[in-house]
């Protein structure tokens, strides 16, 4: 049974002027928990509603029995129901001031402390932090900043598809879009070339009023394009569509960001196989069909809404604020090694955009300073898993740093495929990844328990002898 | 040569509403620095003027040559010249809101980043964090929170006399005063017994106006005692005097908190050898002589000021604020195992006092949550040194936690004696401690350098071959 619970946490852990608390939501399932001292699998929630992450992290449910583990899914402050100032949380920069990763990590530590205090038998339970994407970054950082041996932090972390190095001066800014492009290149003949060609075709067609109208109809847009600016936004929306497809290029039918067929990029590319003699209109007709694979696989969408590209369970505004403060992630395109219009990365332009929309300016170096950048070799017990199809692997840890900072690559995997429920269509690489992750959990938990002398053991013999 | 420098740091590292910066002072000496890649000995400044800590940390100057090290002494925000809001820094709780250990640690990381950027040859220099007392807590915590392998954090930490466990529910609240008492008990016959007796004698004598006047004259107080309340404050001041003496019970003449003779408690105890038949007045005459050892060893003090017990280089108000927010350190006395009037620890009473004086309330559990409490076994490369005479050892790490979290005990040492300049009167235990500290520095630096492949070596051969 999955229980919904709430825990009190300080609104500001790092200052004492704002002394208020807020209710943090978390979900708990203890049906497989081996009491006392069985481990806690702790999902470090990211930028969205925790129930959605809970539903999309089947891996935790599947390993709970093998580990005798309690499951906890912690919602990240400012998302879902965990709003420090209720409906005012997003009202201005003053209220948004406590939306940072450091505050979120402190919430997790306080929550674990509370759980260990109120749940009999949990006091000596080792904690395995698990997360995907930004949640995976939080898992890794939680282990780095709160690395207890059975305290209120965690003993082990699984950081799935966590781009902890997608920050200034850590990885080339173009790698992300290169991987997107490669996914399309290998999913159908001419597929990437036709997307690369499509931007100019859109420019050509959208230069006239009738062209804009044609485009709007062709793409079944809810709000027709009216002018040049609309066409620019339209291209950004399309670009984000291809990125999202690369993230969710799963080997089976799934509904993560949108309901989609198996290997959706292959389906998309069926509409983009033209040779170079194709006309702009023919090409864009294909692009429209391709976009509808993403936005209307169910056939139920009356029109396409260019203001949204993914599930509303993700908190787009909150993430925009985080990107505009700590989470500065440089991206760039050159149109040669990738299939997009060339665009350089400009910190200044990004900072100005943040300032004009939100009234804050990002700090380019802070994430690197506070989380150690690429010099993280002193840490331990973190698994970094990455999918070869996932553009976010560009900023991930894709080779071993030490014996206890390990990388697991899943060549056929998109964005944290390993965290999803297992499926009969799973490629062997993700099955192997999950098995290895479980092995590391068991090994590192055993080490932690050995050093503290707490008596939980995961072997069946012990389990039987208890009864 | 010692240079005074300034580095810009964010006033609020953990929020983006307050986007101002302030000038952090630091002192640098590079005459022994072996460029490139020689280590940086980084003093993590505590609650006072950094020049004073610099002058009282001779150990760093003495090992600089052997390590080919650069010395950096970083001033803690809100102390000395490093005032985030200049003269307004202490004006109210709003301005004091950024006085926390977490902000101070972030300042250190930013400062190291800046030094590594502007000083040629420093980029791959390993950093050894060193500090004493609260500064030692910061050293340990800096290694815990920013544990790089040659990044912007540190590779090694020496936490001298650092009571990282003097927090609620970690150590018995009475141990601190027990150690103070033991110091007096072993420094002269009847010494602790007479101090224990003195409180009642003060109560008796101060019950009349003439008694208050006599006490004031006997102690040469600058401001005579007027009433019962004054007598209570007077006792607190005396209690703090004995505590301070225990902290600075050094084996040679020194001037740390006050100018003092060698083994000052032995000198003090010469005035406190009475047997139990002594009258209140005789006893208090002796106590007054004893107090004057501490307050007027130079003979230059015209009177004794009960509003100050130590050097003005320490920032008492700032520390009071820190104690009233994060640094909640329970202390208690029972008058049996210690020589003080019985006083229980009451978090509520302490919190109310903080609220009435400063308008803030402390958070009892926060330090334990954010710094891991007693479950710090996942960390590495920290030396915890403690003096057997030092009451702060009650809250210190006094036995090894692992092979790389080591304790060094100095039985004859008072408060971070090991950090002081060596002296011909140093007991063998402190000489051995310093030698061992140096050995760990060398070992752990070598390990860090080995894992990064940076070319600095500390052997003389290499030094000669460079020339």
Coordinates of C-alpha atoms in Angstrom, one line a residue, chain B residues 13 40 50 138 150 214 225 256 295 341 408-409 417-418 437 440 443 452 465:
Chain B
X13 CA 25.4 31.8 -1.5
X40 CA 48.1 25.3 0.2
X50 CA 42.1 36.8 11.3
X138 CA 35.0 24.4 10.0
X150 CA 42.5 18.9 -6.1
X214 CA 34.1 44.5 50.2
X225 CA 28.7 45.4 42.6
X256 CA 46.3 33.9 23.9
X295 CA 43.3 39.4 34.5
X341 CA 27.0 25.7 41.1
X408 CA 45.5 12.5 18.1
X409 CA 45.4 13.0 21.8
X417 CA 48.3 23.7 21.8
X418 CA 49.5 21.8 18.7
X437 CA 50.1 15.6 11.8
X440 CA 49.4 12.5 7.6
X443 CA 50.7 10.8 3.1
X452 CA 45.4 13.1 -10.2
X465 CA 66.7 19.1 -9.6

